XYZ file of N, CA and C in Angstrom:
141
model
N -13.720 48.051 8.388
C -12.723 48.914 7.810
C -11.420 48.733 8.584
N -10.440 48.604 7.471
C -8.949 48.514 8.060
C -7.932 49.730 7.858
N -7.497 49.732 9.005
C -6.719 51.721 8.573
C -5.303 51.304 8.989
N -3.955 52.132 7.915
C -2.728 52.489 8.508
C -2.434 53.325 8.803
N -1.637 53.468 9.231
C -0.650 54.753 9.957
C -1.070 55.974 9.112
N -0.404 55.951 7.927
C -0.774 57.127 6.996
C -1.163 57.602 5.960
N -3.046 57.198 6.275
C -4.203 57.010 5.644
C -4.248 55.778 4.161
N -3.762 54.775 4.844
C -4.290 53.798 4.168
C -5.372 52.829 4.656
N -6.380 52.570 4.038
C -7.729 52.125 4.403
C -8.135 51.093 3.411
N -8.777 50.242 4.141
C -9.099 48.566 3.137
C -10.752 48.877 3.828
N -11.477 49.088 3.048
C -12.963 49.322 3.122
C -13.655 48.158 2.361
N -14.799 47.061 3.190
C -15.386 46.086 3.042
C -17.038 46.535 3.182
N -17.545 46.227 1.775
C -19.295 46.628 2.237
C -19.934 45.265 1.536
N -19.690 44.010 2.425
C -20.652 42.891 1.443
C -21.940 42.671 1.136
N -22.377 43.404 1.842
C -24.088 43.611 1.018
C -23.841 44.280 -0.491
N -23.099 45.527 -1.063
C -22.922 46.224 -2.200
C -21.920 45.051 -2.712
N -20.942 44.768 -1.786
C -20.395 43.844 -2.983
C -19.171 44.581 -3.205
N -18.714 45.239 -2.753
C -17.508 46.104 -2.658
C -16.198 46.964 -2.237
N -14.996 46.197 -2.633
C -14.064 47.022 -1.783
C -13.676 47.542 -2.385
N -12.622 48.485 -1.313
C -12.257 49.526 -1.619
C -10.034 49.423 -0.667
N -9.431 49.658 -1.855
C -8.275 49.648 -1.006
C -7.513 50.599 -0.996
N -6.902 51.271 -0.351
C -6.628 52.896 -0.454
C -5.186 52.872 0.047
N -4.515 53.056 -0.685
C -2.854 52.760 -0.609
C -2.330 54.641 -0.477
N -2.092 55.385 0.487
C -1.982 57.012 0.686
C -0.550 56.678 1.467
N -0.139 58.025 1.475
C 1.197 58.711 2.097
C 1.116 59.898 2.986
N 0.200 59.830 4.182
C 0.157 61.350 4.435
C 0.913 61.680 4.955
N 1.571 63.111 5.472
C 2.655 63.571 5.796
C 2.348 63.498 7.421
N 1.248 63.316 7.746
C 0.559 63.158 9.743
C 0.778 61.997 9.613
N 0.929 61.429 10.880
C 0.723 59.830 11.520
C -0.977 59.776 12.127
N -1.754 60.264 11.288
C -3.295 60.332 12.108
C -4.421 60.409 10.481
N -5.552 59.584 10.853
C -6.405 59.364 9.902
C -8.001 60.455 10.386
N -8.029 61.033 11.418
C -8.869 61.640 11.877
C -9.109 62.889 11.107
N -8.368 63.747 10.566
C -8.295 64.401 9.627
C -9.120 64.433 8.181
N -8.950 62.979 7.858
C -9.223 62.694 6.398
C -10.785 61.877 6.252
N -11.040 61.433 7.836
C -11.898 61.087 7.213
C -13.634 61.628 7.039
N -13.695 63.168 7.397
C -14.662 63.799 6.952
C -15.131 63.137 5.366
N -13.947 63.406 4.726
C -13.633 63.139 2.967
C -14.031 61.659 2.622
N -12.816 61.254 3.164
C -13.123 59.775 2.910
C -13.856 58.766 3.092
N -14.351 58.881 3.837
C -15.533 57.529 5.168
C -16.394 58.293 3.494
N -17.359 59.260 3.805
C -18.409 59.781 2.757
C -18.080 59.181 1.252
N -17.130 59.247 1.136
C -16.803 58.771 -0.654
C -16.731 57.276 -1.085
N -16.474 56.430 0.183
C -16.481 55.378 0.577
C -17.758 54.897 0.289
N -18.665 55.364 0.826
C -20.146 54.925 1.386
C -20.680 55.213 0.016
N -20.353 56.365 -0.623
C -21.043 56.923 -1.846
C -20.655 56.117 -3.563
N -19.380 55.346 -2.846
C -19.104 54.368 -4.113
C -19.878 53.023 -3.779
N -20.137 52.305 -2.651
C -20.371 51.448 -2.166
C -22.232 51.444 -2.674
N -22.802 52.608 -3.003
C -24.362 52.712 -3.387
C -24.044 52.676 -4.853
């Protein structure tokens, strides 16, 4: 997984066969926040 500044994320799962590229604007300079949400929704598209 590749992360920017403010919550953009390039998510790679090659066993499923699937990315994921996440182009966001958050108003924080921090991804620690978001990714309760995100990492999980990630994983849950990737099944």
């Amino acid at each position: 997984m590749a992360r920017g500044v403010y919550g953009q994320a390039l998510y790679v799962d090659p066993k499923a066969e699937v990315v994921i590229a996440r182009f966001a604007s958050h108003p924080a300079a921090a991804n620690v926040a978001n990714d309760a949400t995100s990492l999980p929704a990630h994983d849950a598209v990737a099944k």
